[in-house]
Amino acid sequence: PALLYGILSAVKEGGAFQRNSWASDFHQRMRPAHNDIVIRGKLGLCGFHSTNLDFILRQKGVKNVVLGGFLTNCCVESTMRTAYEHGYNVITLKDCTSATSVGGHEAAFEHNFGMFSTIGSSDDVIRALQ
């Protein structure tokens, strides 16, 4: 039987995010520093599924997960829910996430995100780190 990919069908059909291609590379201004840990292997919607993210975070004693990224109501939400279920204190940055529509973005924050995370902003994180 044919395998259905749902929302990931366009990614698969278009060959997007192929390893060692420009589409999977870091933007020049966001390249990791020499000692940064880079999690690889994300194959679906959630940053925890198919990766060793949870293992690395636990090994480092991390308690807080701060999220930003694309597809507020898809990948970010999937990762947020899993982080919450794994017992992390989750902070989702409203000004560092985006969806394919303003309505989808706003609805995710209005109806779902407050149940599984603290909603914050990049300014909140910058203040907390100072």
Coordinates of N, CA and C in Angstrom, one line a residue:
P1 N 0.8 -1.2 0.0 CA 0.0 0.0 0.0 C 0.9 1.3 0.0
A2 N 0.4 2.3 -0.6 CA 1.1 3.6 -0.6 C 1.1 4.2 0.8
L3 N 2.3 4.7 1.1 CA 2.4 5.4 2.4 C 2.0 6.8 2.3
L4 N 1.1 7.3 3.2 CA 0.6 8.6 3.1 C 1.4 9.5 4.1
Y5 N 1.8 10.7 3.6 CA 2.7 11.6 4.4 C 1.9 12.8 5.0
G6 N 0.7 13.0 4.6 CA -0.1 14.1 5.1 C 0.6 15.4 4.9
I7 N 0.8 16.2 6.0 CA 1.4 17.5 5.9 C 2.8 17.4 5.4
L8 N 3.5 16.3 5.6 CA 4.9 16.1 5.2 C 5.0 15.7 3.7
S9 N 3.9 15.5 3.0 CA 4.0 15.1 1.6 C 4.8 16.0 0.7
A10 N 4.5 17.3 0.9 CA 5.2 18.3 0.0 C 6.7 18.3 0.3
V11 N 7.1 18.1 1.6 CA 8.5 18.0 1.9 C 9.1 16.8 1.3
K12 N 8.5 15.7 1.4 CA 9.0 14.5 0.8 C 9.1 14.6 -0.7
E13 N 8.0 15.0 -1.3 CA 7.9 15.0 -2.8 C 8.9 16.0 -3.4
G14 N 9.1 17.1 -2.6 CA 10.0 18.2 -3.1 C 11.5 17.9 -2.8
G15 N 11.7 16.8 -2.0 CA 13.1 16.5 -1.6 C 13.7 17.6 -0.7
A16 N 12.9 18.3 0.0 CA 13.4 19.3 0.9 C 14.2 18.8 2.0
F17 N 15.1 19.6 2.5 CA 15.9 19.4 3.7 C 16.8 18.1 3.6
Q18 N 17.3 17.9 2.4 CA 18.2 16.8 2.2 C 19.5 17.1 2.9
R19 N 20.0 16.1 3.6 CA 21.3 16.2 4.4 C 22.4 16.7 3.4
N20 N 23.2 17.6 4.0 CA 24.4 18.2 3.2 C 23.9 19.0 2.0
S21 N 22.7 19.6 2.1 CA 22.3 20.5 1.1 C 22.1 21.9 1.7
W22 N 22.0 22.9 0.9 CA 21.7 24.3 1.4 C 20.4 24.3 2.2
A23 N 19.5 23.5 1.9 CA 18.2 23.6 2.5 C 18.2 23.0 3.9
S24 N 19.2 22.3 4.3 CA 19.3 21.7 5.6 C 20.5 22.4 6.4
D25 N 21.1 23.3 5.8 CA 22.3 24.0 6.4 C 21.8 25.1 7.3
F26 N 22.6 25.6 8.2 CA 22.3 26.7 9.1 C 22.5 28.0 8.3
H27 N 21.7 29.0 8.6 CA 21.9 30.3 8.1 C 23.2 30.8 8.6
Q28 N 23.9 31.6 7.8 CA 25.2 32.1 8.2 C 25.2 32.7 9.6
R29 N 24.2 33.5 10.0 CA 24.2 34.2 11.2 C 23.7 33.3 12.4
M30 N 23.3 32.1 12.1 CA 22.9 31.2 13.2 C 23.7 29.9 13.3
R31 N 24.9 29.9 12.6 CA 25.7 28.7 12.7 C 26.1 28.4 14.1
P32 N 26.1 27.2 14.5 CA 26.5 26.8 15.9 C 28.0 27.2 16.1
A33 N 28.3 27.5 17.4 CA 29.7 27.7 17.8 C 30.4 26.3 17.9
H34 N 31.7 26.4 17.9 CA 32.5 25.1 17.9 C 32.0 24.1 18.9
N35 N 31.7 24.5 20.1 CA 31.4 23.6 21.2 C 29.9 23.4 21.4
D36 N 29.0 24.0 20.5 CA 27.6 23.8 20.6 C 27.2 22.3 20.2
I37 N 26.2 21.9 20.9 CA 25.7 20.5 20.6 C 24.6 20.7 19.5
V38 N 24.7 20.0 18.4 CA 23.7 20.0 17.3 C 22.9 18.7 17.3
I39 N 21.6 18.8 17.4 CA 20.8 17.6 17.3 C 20.4 17.4 15.9
R40 N 20.6 16.2 15.4 CA 20.3 15.9 14.0 C 19.3 14.7 14.0
G41 N 18.7 14.5 12.8 CA 17.9 13.3 12.7 C 16.4 13.5 12.7
K42 N 16.0 14.8 12.9 CA 14.5 15.1 12.9 C 13.9 14.7 11.6
L43 N 13.0 13.7 11.7 CA 12.3 13.2 10.5 C 10.9 13.6 10.3
G44 N 10.3 14.1 11.4 CA 8.9 14.4 11.3 C 8.6 15.8 11.9
L45 N 7.5 15.9 12.7 CA 7.0 17.1 13.2 C 7.6 17.5 14.5
C46 N 8.0 16.6 15.3 CA 8.4 16.8 16.7 C 10.0 16.7 16.8
G47 N 10.5 17.7 17.5 CA 12.0 17.7 17.7 C 12.5 16.6 18.6
F48 N 11.7 15.9 19.3 CA 12.1 14.8 20.2 C 12.0 13.5 19.4
H49 N 11.0 13.3 18.6 CA 10.8 12.0 17.9 C 12.0 11.8 16.9
S50 N 12.6 10.7 16.9 CA 13.6 10.3 16.0 C 15.0 11.0 16.2
T51 N 15.1 11.7 17.4 CA 16.4 12.3 17.7 C 16.8 11.9 19.1
N52 N 18.0 12.3 19.5 CA 18.4 12.0 20.9 C 18.3 13.3 21.7
L53 N 17.4 14.2 21.4 CA 17.2 15.4 22.1 C 17.0 15.2 23.6
D54 N 16.0 14.4 23.9 CA 15.7 14.1 25.3 C 16.9 13.6 26.1
F55 N 17.6 12.7 25.5 CA 18.8 12.1 26.2 C 19.8 13.2 26.4
I56 N 20.1 14.0 25.5 CA 21.1 15.0 25.6 C 20.7 16.0 26.7
L57 N 19.4 16.5 26.6 CA 18.9 17.4 27.6 C 19.0 16.9 29.1
R58 N 18.7 15.6 29.2 CA 18.7 15.0 30.5 C 20.2 14.8 31.0
Q59 N 21.1 14.4 30.1 CA 22.5 14.3 30.4 C 23.1 15.6 30.9
K60 N 22.6 16.7 30.3 CA 23.1 18.1 30.7 C 22.3 18.7 31.9
G61 N 21.3 18.0 32.4 CA 20.6 18.4 33.5 C 19.6 19.6 33.2
V62 N 19.2 19.7 31.9 CA 18.4 20.8 31.5 C 16.9 20.6 32.0
K63 N 16.4 21.6 32.5 CA 15.0 21.6 33.1 C 14.0 22.4 32.2
N64 N 14.6 23.4 31.5 CA 13.8 24.4 30.8 C 14.0 24.2 29.3
V65 N 13.0 24.3 28.5 CA 13.1 24.2 27.0 C 12.4 25.5 26.5
V66 N 13.1 26.3 25.7 CA 12.6 27.5 25.1 C 12.4 27.2 23.6
L67 N 11.2 27.4 23.1 CA 10.9 27.1 21.7 C 10.6 28.3 20.9
G68 N 11.2 28.2 19.7 CA 10.8 29.1 18.6 C 10.9 28.3 17.3
G69 N 10.4 28.8 16.2 CA 10.5 28.0 15.0 C 9.4 28.2 14.0
F70 N 9.4 27.5 12.9 CA 8.4 27.6 11.9 C 7.4 26.4 12.0
L71 N 6.3 26.8 11.7 CA 5.0 26.2 11.8 C 4.6 26.0 13.3
T72 N 4.2 27.2 13.8 CA 3.7 27.4 15.2 C 2.7 26.2 15.5
N73 N 1.8 26.0 14.6 CA 0.7 25.1 14.9 C 1.0 23.7 14.4
C74 N 2.2 23.4 14.2 CA 2.6 22.0 13.7 C 3.8 21.6 14.4
C75 N 5.0 21.9 13.9 CA 6.3 21.4 14.5 C 6.5 22.0 15.9
V76 N 6.3 23.3 16.0 CA 6.5 23.9 17.3 C 5.6 23.3 18.3
E77 N 4.3 23.2 18.0 CA 3.3 22.6 18.9 C 3.6 21.2 19.2
S78 N 4.0 20.4 18.2 CA 4.3 19.0 18.5 C 5.5 18.9 19.5
T79 N 6.5 19.7 19.3 CA 7.7 19.7 20.2 C 7.3 20.2 21.5
M80 N 6.5 21.2 21.6 CA 6.1 21.8 22.9 C 5.3 20.7 23.7
R81 N 4.4 20.0 23.1 CA 3.6 19.0 23.8 C 4.5 17.9 24.3
T82 N 5.4 17.4 23.5 CA 6.3 16.3 23.9 C 7.2 16.8 25.0
A83 N 7.8 18.0 24.9 CA 8.6 18.5 26.0 C 7.8 18.6 27.3
Y84 N 6.6 19.0 27.3 CA 5.7 19.1 28.4 C 5.5 17.7 29.0
E85 N 5.2 16.7 28.1 CA 4.9 15.4 28.6 C 6.2 14.7 29.2
H86 N 7.4 15.2 28.7 CA 8.6 14.6 29.3 C 9.0 15.4 30.6
G87 N 8.2 16.3 31.0 CA 8.5 17.0 32.3 C 9.3 18.2 32.3
Y88 N 9.5 18.8 31.1 CA 10.3 20.0 31.0 C 9.4 21.2 31.3
N89 N 10.0 22.3 31.8 CA 9.4 23.6 31.9 C 9.5 24.2 30.5
V90 N 8.4 24.4 29.8 CA 8.4 24.8 28.4 C 8.0 26.3 28.3
I91 N 8.8 27.0 27.6 CA 8.5 28.4 27.3 C 8.5 28.5 25.8
T92 N 7.4 29.0 25.2 CA 7.3 29.2 23.8 C 7.2 30.7 23.5
L93 N 8.1 31.1 22.6 CA 8.3 32.5 22.2 C 7.4 32.9 21.1
K94 N 6.4 33.7 21.4 CA 5.4 34.1 20.4 C 6.0 34.9 19.3
D95 N 7.0 35.7 19.6 CA 7.6 36.5 18.5 C 8.7 35.8 17.8
C96 N 9.0 34.5 18.1 CA 10.0 33.7 17.4 C 9.4 32.5 16.8
T97 N 8.1 32.5 16.5 CA 7.4 31.4 15.9 C 6.6 32.0 14.7
S98 N 6.2 31.2 13.8 CA 5.4 31.7 12.7 C 4.7 30.5 12.1
A99 N 3.6 30.8 11.4 CA 2.8 29.8 10.8 C 2.5 30.2 9.3
T100 N 1.8 29.5 8.6 CA 1.5 29.9 7.2 C 0.4 30.9 7.2
S101 N -0.2 31.2 8.3 CA -1.2 32.3 8.4 C -1.2 32.9 9.8
V102 N -1.5 34.2 9.8 CA -1.6 34.9 11.1 C -2.7 34.2 12.0
G103 N -3.8 33.9 11.3 CA -4.9 33.2 12.1 C -4.5 31.9 12.7
G104 N -3.7 31.1 12.0 CA -3.2 29.8 12.5 C -2.3 30.0 13.7
H105 N -1.4 31.0 13.5 CA -0.5 31.3 14.6 C -1.2 31.8 15.8
E106 N -2.1 32.7 15.7 CA -2.8 33.3 16.8 C -3.7 32.2 17.5
A107 N -4.4 31.4 16.7 CA -5.2 30.4 17.3 C -4.4 29.4 18.1
A108 N -3.2 29.0 17.7 CA -2.4 28.1 18.4 C -2.1 28.6 19.8
F109 N -1.7 29.9 19.8 CA -1.4 30.5 21.1 C -2.6 30.7 22.0
E110 N -3.7 31.1 21.4 CA -4.9 31.4 22.1 C -5.6 30.1 22.7
H111 N -5.5 29.0 22.0 CA -6.3 27.8 22.4 C -5.4 26.7 23.0
N112 N -4.2 26.6 22.6 CA -3.4 25.4 23.0 C -2.1 25.7 23.8
F113 N -1.4 26.7 23.4 CA 0.0 26.8 24.0 C 0.0 27.0 25.5
G114 N -1.0 27.8 26.0 CA -1.1 28.0 27.5 C -1.3 26.8 28.3
M115 N -1.8 25.7 27.7 CA -2.0 24.5 28.5 C -0.7 23.7 28.7
F116 N 0.3 23.9 27.8 CA 1.5 23.1 27.8 C 2.8 23.9 28.0
S117 N 2.7 25.3 28.0 CA 3.9 26.1 28.1 C 3.5 27.4 28.6
T118 N 4.6 28.1 29.0 CA 4.5 29.5 29.4 C 4.7 30.3 28.1
I119 N 3.9 31.2 27.7 CA 4.0 32.0 26.5 C 4.9 33.2 26.9
G120 N 6.0 33.4 26.1 CA 6.9 34.4 26.3 C 7.3 35.1 25.0
S121 N 8.4 35.9 25.2 CA 8.9 36.6 24.0 C 10.4 36.6 24.0
S122 N 11.0 37.0 23.0 CA 12.5 37.0 22.9 C 13.0 38.0 23.9
D123 N 12.3 39.1 24.1 CA 12.8 40.0 25.2 C 12.8 39.4 26.5
D124 N 11.8 38.6 26.9 CA 11.8 37.9 28.1 C 13.0 37.0 28.3
V125 N 13.4 36.3 27.3 CA 14.6 35.5 27.4 C 15.9 36.3 27.5
I126 N 16.0 37.4 26.7 CA 17.2 38.2 26.8 C 17.3 38.8 28.2
R127 N 16.2 39.3 28.8 CA 16.2 39.8 30.2 C 16.6 38.7 31.2
A128 N 16.1 37.5 31.0 CA 16.4 36.4 32.0 C 17.9 36.0 31.9
L129 N 18.5 36.2 30.7 CA 19.9 35.8 30.6 C 20.9 36.9 31.0
Q130 N 20.4 38.1 31.2 CA 21.3 39.2 31.6 C 21.7 39.2 33.1

